[in-house]
Backbone as CSV, one residue per row, in Angstrom:
resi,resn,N_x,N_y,N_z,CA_x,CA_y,CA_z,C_x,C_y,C_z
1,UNK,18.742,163.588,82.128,19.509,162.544,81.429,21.025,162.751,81.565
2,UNK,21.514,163.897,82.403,22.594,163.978,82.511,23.437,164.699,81.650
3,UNK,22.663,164.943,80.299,23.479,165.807,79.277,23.219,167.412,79.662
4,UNK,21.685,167.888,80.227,21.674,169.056,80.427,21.664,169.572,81.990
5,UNK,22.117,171.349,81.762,21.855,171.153,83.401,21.386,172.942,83.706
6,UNK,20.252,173.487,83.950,20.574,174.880,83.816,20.680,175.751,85.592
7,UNK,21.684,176.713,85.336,21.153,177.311,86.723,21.172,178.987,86.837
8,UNK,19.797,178.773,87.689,18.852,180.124,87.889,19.392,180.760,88.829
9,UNK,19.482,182.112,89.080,19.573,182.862,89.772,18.039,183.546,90.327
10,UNK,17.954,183.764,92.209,16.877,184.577,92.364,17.415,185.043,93.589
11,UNK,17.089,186.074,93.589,17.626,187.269,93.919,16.495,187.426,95.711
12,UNK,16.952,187.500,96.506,15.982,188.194,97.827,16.685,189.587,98.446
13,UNK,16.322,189.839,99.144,16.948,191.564,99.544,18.043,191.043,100.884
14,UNK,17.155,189.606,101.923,17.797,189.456,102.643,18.605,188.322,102.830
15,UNK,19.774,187.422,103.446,20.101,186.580,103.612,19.057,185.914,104.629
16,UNK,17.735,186.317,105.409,17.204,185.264,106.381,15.907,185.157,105.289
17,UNK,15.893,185.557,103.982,15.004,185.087,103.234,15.400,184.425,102.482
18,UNK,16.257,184.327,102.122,17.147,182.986,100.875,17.451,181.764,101.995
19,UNK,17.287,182.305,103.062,17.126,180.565,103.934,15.801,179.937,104.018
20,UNK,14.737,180.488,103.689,13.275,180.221,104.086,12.481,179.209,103.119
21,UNK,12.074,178.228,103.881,12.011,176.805,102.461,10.875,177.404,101.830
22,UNK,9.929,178.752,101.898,9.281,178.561,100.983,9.924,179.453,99.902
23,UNK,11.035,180.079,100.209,11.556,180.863,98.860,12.855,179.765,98.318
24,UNK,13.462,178.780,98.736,14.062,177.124,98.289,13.146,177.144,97.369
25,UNK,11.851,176.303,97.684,10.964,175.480,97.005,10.414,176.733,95.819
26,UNK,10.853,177.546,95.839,10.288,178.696,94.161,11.396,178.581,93.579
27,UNK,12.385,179.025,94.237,13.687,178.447,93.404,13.909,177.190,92.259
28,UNK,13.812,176.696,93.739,14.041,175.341,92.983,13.190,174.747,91.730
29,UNK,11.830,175.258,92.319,10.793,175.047,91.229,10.694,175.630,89.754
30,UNK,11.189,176.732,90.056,10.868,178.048,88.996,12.152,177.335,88.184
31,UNK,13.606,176.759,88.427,14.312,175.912,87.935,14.300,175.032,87.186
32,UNK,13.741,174.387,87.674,12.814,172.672,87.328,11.963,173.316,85.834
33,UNK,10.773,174.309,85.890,10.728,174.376,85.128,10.837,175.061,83.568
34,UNK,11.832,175.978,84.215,12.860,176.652,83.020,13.548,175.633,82.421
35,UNK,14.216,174.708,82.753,14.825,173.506,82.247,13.985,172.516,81.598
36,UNK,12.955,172.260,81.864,11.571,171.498,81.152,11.764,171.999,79.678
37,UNK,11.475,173.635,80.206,11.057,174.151,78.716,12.236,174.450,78.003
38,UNK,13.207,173.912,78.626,14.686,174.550,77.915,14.513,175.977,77.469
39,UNK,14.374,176.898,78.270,14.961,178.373,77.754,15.128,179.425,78.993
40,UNK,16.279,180.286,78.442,16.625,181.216,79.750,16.632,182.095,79.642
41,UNK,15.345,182.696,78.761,15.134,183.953,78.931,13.681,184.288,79.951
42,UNK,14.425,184.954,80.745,13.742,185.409,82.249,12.299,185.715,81.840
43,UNK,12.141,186.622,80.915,10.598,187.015,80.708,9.486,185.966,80.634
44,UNK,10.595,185.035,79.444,9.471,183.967,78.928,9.459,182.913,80.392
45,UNK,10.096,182.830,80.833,10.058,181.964,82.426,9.202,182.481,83.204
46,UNK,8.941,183.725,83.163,8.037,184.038,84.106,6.386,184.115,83.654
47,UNK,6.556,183.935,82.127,4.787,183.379,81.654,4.627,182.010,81.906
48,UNK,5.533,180.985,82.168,5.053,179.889,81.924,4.526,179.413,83.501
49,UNK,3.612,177.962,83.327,2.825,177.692,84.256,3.652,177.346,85.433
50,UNK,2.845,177.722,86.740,3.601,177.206,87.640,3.019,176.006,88.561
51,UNK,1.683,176.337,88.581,0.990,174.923,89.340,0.234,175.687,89.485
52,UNK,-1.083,174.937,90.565,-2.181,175.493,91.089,-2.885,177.108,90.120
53,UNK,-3.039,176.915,88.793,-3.702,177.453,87.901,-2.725,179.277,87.710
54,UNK,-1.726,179.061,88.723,-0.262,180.392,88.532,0.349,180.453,87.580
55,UNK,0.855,181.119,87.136,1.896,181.320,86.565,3.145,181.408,87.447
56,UNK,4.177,181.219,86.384,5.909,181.985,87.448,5.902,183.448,88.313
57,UNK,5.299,184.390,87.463,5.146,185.454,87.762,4.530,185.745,88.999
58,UNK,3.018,184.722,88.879,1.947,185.481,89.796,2.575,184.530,91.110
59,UNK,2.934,183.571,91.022,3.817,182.938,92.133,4.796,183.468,92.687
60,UNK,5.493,184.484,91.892,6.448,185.241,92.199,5.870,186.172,93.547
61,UNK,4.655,186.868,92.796,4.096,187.855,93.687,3.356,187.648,94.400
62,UNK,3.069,186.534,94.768,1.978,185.543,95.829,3.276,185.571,96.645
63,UNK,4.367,184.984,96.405,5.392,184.673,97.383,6.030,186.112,98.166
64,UNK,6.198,187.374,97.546,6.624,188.557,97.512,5.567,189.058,98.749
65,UNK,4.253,189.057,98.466,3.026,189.196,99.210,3.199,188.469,100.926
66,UNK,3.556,186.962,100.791,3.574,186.235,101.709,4.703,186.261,102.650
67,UNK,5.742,186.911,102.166,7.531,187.220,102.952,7.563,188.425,103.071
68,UNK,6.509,189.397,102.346,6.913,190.958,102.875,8.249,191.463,102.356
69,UNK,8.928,190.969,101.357,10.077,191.279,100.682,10.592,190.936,99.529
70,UNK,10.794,191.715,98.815,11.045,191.903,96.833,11.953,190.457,96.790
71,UNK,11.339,189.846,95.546,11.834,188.612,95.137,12.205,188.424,93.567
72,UNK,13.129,188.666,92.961,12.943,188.527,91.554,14.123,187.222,90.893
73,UNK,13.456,187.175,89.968,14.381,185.902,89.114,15.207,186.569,88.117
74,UNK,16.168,186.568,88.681,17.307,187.253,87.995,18.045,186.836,86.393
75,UNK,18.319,185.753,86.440,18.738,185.428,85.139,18.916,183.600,85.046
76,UNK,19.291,182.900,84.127,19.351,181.815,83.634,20.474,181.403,82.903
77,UNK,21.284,180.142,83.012,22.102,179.894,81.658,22.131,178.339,81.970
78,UNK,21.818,178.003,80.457,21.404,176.671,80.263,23.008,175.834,79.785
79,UNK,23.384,174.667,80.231,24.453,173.977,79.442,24.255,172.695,79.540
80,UNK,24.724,172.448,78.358,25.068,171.045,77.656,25.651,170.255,77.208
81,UNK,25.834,169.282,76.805,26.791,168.011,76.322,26.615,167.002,76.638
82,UNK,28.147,166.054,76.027,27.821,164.864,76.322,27.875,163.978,78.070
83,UNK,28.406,164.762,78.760,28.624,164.754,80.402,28.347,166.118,80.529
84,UNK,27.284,165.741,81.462,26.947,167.398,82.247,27.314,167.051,83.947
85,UNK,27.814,167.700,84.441,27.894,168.011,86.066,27.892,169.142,86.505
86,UNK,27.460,169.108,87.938,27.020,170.446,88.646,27.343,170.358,89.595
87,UNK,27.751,171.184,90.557,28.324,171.549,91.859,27.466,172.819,92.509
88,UNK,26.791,173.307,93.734,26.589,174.467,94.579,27.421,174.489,95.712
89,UNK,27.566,175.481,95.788,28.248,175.899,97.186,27.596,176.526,97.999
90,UNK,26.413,176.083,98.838,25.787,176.609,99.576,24.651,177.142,98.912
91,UNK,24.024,178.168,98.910,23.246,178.602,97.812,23.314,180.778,97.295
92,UNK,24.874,180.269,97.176,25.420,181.574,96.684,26.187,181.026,95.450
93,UNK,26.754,179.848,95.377,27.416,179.535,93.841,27.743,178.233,93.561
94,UNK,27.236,178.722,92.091,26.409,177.693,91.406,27.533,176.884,89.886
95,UNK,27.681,175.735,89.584,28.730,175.838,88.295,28.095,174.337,87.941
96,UNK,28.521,174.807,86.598,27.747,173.856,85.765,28.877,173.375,84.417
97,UNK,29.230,172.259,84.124,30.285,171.694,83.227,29.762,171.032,82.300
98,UNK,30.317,170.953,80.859,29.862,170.046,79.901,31.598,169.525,79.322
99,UNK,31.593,168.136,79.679,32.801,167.088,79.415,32.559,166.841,77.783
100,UNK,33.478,166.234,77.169,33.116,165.000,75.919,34.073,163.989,76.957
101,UNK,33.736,162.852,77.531,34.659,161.430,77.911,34.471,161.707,79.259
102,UNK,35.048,160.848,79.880,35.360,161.134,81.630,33.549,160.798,81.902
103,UNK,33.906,161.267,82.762,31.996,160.587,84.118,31.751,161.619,84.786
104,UNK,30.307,161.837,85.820,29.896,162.849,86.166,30.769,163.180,87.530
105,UNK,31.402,162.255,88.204,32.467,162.375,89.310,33.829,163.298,88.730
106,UNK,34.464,162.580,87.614,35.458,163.716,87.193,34.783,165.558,86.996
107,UNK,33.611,165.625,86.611,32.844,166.722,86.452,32.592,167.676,87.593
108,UNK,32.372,166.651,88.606,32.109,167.756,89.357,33.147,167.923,90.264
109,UNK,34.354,166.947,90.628,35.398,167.416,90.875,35.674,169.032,90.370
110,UNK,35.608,168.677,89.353,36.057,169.915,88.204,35.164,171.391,88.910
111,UNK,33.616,171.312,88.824,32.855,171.320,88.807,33.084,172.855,90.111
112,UNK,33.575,171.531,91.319,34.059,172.197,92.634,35.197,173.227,92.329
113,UNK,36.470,172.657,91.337,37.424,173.410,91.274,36.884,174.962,90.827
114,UNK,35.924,174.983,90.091,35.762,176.457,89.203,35.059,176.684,90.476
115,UNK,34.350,176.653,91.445,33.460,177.404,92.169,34.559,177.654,93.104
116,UNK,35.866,177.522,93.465,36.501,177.641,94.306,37.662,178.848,93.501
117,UNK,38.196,178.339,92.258,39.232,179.232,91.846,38.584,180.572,90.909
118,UNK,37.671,180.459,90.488,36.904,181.403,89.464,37.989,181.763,88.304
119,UNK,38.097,180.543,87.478,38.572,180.566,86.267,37.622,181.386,85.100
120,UNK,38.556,181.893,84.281,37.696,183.011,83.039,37.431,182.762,81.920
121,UNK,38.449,181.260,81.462,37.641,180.697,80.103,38.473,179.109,80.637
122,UNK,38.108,178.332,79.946,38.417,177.154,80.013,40.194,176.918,79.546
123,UNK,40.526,177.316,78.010,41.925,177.173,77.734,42.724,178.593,77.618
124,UNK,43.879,179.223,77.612,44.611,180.185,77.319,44.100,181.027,76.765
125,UNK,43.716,179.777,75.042,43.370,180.877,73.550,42.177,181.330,73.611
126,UNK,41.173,180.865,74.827,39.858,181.197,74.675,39.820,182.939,75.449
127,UNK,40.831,183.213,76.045,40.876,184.751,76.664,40.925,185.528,75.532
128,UNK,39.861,186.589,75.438,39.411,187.603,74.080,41.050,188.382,74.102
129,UNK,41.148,188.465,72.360,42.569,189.676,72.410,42.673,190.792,73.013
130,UNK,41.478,191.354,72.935,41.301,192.939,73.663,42.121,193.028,74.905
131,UNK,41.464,191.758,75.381,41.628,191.682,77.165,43.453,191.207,76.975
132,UNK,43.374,190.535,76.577,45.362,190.055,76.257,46.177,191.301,75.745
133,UNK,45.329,191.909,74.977,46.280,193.391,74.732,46.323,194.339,75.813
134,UNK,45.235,194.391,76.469,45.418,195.453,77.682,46.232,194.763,79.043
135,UNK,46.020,193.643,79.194,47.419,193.077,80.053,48.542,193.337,80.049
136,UNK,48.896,193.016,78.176,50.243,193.405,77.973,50.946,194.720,77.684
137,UNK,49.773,195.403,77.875,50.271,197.322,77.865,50.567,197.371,79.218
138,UNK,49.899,197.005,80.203,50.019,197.119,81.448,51.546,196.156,82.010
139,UNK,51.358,195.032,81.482,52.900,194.390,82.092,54.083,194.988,81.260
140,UNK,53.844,195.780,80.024,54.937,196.478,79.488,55.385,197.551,80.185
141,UNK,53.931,197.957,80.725,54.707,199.522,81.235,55.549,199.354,82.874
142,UNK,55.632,198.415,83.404,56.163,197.780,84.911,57.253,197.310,84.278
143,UNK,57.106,196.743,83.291,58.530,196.146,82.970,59.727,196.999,82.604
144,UNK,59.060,198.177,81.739,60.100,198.991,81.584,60.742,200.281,82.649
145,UNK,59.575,199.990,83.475,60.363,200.872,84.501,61.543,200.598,85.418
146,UNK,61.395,199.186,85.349,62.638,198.527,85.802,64.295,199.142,85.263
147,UNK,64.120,199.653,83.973,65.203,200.152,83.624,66.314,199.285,82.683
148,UNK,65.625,197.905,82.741,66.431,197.073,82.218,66.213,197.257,81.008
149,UNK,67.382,196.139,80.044,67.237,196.076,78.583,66.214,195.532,77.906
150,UNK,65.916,195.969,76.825,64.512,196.175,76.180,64.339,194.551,75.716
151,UNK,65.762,193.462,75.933,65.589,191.922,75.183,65.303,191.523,76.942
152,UNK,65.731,192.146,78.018,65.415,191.521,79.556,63.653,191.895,79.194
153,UNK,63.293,193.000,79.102,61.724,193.355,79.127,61.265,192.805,78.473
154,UNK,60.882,192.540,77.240,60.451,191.336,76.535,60.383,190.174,77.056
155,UNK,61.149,189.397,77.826,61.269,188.491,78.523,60.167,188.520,79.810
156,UNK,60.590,189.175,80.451,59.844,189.894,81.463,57.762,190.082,81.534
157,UNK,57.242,190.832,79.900,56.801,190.854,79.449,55.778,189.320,79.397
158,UNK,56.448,188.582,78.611,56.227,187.151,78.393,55.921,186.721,79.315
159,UNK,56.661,186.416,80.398,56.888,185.439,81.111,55.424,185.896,82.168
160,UNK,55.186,187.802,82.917,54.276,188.054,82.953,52.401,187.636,82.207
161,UNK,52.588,187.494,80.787,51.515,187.205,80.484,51.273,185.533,80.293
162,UNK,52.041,184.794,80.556,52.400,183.490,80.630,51.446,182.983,81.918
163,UNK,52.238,183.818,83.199,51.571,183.782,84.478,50.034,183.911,84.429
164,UNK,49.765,184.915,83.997,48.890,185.904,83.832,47.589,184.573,83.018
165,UNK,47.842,183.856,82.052,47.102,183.165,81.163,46.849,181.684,82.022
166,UNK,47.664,181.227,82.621,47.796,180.210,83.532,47.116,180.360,85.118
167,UNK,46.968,181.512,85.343,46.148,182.204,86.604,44.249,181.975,85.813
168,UNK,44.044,182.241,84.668,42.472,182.623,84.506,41.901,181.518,83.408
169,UNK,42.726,180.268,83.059,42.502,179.484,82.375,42.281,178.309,83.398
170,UNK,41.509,177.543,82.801,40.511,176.645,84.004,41.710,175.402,83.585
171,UNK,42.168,175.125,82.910,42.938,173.600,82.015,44.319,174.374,82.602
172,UNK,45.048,175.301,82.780,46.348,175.542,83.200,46.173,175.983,84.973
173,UNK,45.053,175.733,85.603,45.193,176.005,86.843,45.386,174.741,87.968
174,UNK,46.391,175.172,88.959,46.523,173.705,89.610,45.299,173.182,90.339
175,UNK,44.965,172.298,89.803,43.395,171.500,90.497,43.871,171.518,92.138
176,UNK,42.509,171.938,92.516,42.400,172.254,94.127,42.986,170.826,95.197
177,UNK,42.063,169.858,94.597,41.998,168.470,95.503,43.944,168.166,95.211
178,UNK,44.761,168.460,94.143,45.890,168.228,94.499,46.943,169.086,93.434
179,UNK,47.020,169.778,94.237,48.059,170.913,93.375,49.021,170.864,92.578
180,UNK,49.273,169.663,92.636,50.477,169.311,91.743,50.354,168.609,90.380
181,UNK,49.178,168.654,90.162,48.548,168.253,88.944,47.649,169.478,87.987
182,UNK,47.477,169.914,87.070,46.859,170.854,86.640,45.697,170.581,86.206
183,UNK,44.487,171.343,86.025,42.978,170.704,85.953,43.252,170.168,84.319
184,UNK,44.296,170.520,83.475,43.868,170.116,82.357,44.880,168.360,81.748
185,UNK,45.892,168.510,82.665,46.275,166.839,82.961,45.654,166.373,83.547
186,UNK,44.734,166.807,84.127,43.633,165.492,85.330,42.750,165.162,84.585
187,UNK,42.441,166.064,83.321,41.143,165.527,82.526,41.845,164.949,81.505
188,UNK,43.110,165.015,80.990,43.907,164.390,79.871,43.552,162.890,80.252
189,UNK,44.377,162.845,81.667,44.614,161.419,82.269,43.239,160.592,81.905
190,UNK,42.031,161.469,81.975,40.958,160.535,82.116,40.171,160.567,80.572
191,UNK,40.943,160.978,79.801,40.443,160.711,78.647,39.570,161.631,78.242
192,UNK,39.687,162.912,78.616,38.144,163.648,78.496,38.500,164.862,78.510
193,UNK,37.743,165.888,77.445,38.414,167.211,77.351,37.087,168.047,78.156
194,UNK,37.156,169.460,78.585,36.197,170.194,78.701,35.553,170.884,78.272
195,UNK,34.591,170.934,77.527,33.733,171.975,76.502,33.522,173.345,77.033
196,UNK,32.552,173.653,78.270,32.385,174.407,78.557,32.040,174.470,80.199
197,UNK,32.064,175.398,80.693,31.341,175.642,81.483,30.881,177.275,82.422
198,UNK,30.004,177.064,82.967,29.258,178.403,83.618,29.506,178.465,85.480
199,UNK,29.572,179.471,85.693,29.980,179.593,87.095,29.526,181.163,87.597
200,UNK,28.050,181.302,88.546,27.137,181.742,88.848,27.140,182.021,90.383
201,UNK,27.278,183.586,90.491,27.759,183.632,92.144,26.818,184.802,92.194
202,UNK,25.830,184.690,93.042,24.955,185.797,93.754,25.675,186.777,93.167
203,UNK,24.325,187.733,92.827,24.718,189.069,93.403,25.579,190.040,92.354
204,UNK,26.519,189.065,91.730,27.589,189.564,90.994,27.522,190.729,90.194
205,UNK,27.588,191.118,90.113,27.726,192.470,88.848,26.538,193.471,89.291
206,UNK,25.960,193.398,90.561,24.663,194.176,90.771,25.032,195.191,92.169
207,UNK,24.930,196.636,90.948,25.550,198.060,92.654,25.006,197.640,92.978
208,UNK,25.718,197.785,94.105,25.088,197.987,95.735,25.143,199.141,95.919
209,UNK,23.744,200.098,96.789,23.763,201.465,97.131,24.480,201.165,98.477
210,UNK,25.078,202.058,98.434,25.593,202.724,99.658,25.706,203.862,100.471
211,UNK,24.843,203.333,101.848,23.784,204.492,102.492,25.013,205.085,103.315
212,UNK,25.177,206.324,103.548,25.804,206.791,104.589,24.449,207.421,105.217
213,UNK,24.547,206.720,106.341,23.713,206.569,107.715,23.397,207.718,108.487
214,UNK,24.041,208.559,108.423,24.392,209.940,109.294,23.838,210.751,108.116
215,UNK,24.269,210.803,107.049,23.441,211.941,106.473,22.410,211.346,105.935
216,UNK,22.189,210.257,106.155,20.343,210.187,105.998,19.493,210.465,106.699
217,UNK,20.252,210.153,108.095,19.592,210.719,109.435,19.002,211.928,108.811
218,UNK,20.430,213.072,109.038,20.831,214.467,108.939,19.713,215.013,107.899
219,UNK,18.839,213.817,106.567,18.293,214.627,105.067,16.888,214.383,106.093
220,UNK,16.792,213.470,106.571,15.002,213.343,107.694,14.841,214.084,108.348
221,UNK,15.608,214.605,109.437,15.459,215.779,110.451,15.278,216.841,109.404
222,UNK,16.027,217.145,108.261,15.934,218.530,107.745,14.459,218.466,106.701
């Protein structure tokens, strides 16, 4: 209906298996019906039905069985409102918007902009203090090495976390399609503020081991 929109993450080991339409069509499916049931918690997604008398799960491992390579459903986040839009970029990243006003075209304009700039909250005030206090220990201590006066550093200071708030805020960043406008006058203009949104890129936050090759050799021979 356009108000909701959720997106799944699933995980393959290889890039020539995240091209393969039968691991698409689990995706996509296992999607379809996490969003049915509206919920994104992974466990309960993987009890619910999948077709042909399966579950998510056992489809999981029917598919795992059939590609010869570990497949898991990584995580979920559901969003909503009164305009929902969605944008992918290929099928590494994923963003999802909830408007009040404006249409699903202003949205996913938008939509595109966050999958391109990777904004960190929508307005200024929405960046946690913690994170604003440790910025400004850090732009204090550059500033004062400069040597200048402590009313220039202050300045300095400011004007740093100014930058700094306007770099990771989605409404103070210059919209991609034309730079000279900021994403949060392009949605003024159209009458429509931004509630929220989610922005979902493979992989993210998950070590990677890293094999050194030679002494693995070197641990087999021995």
């Amino acid at each position: 209906d356009g108000k909701s929109a959720l997106l799944l993450e699933v995980n393959s080991q290889t890039d020539f298996v995240a091209k393969d339409a039968n691991f698409s069509e689990f995706a996509n499916k296992v999607a379809q019906i996490a969003l049915a049931n509206n919920t994104t918690d992974v466990v309960a997604i993987s009890g619910l039905a999948y077709g042909d008398g399966m579950s998510v799960e056992e489809a999981r491992v029917a598919l795992v069985q059939k590609i010869g390579e570990n497949i898991q459903v990584r995580r979920a986040v559901l969003v909503q409102g009164d305009i929902v839009a969605t944008y992918a970029h290929g099928i590494k990243i994923g963003v999802a918007i909830a408007l009040t006003g404006g249409d699903v075209e202003l949205g996913r304009d938008i939509a595109m902009h966050v999958a391109a700039s990777t904004p960190m909250v929508v307005n200024p005030t929405d960046v946690p203090a913690d994170l604003l206090s440790r910025e400004k220990e850090i732009y204090a201590a550059k500033a004062r090495e400069s040597g200048k006066p402590e009313n220039i550093v202050e300045k300095m200071i400011e004007g740093s976390l100014k930058k700094y708030l306007a770099e990771v805020s989605l409404t103070e960043q210059a919209f991609v399609k034309d730079p000279d406008v900021t994403v949060g006058a392009l949605v003024k203009k159209a009458g429509a503020s931004i509630n929220s949104f989610i922005r979902l890129e493979v992989g993210e936050g998950i070590e990677k081991k890293e094999v050194d090759f030679a002494a693995e050799v070197a641990a087999q021979v021995a």
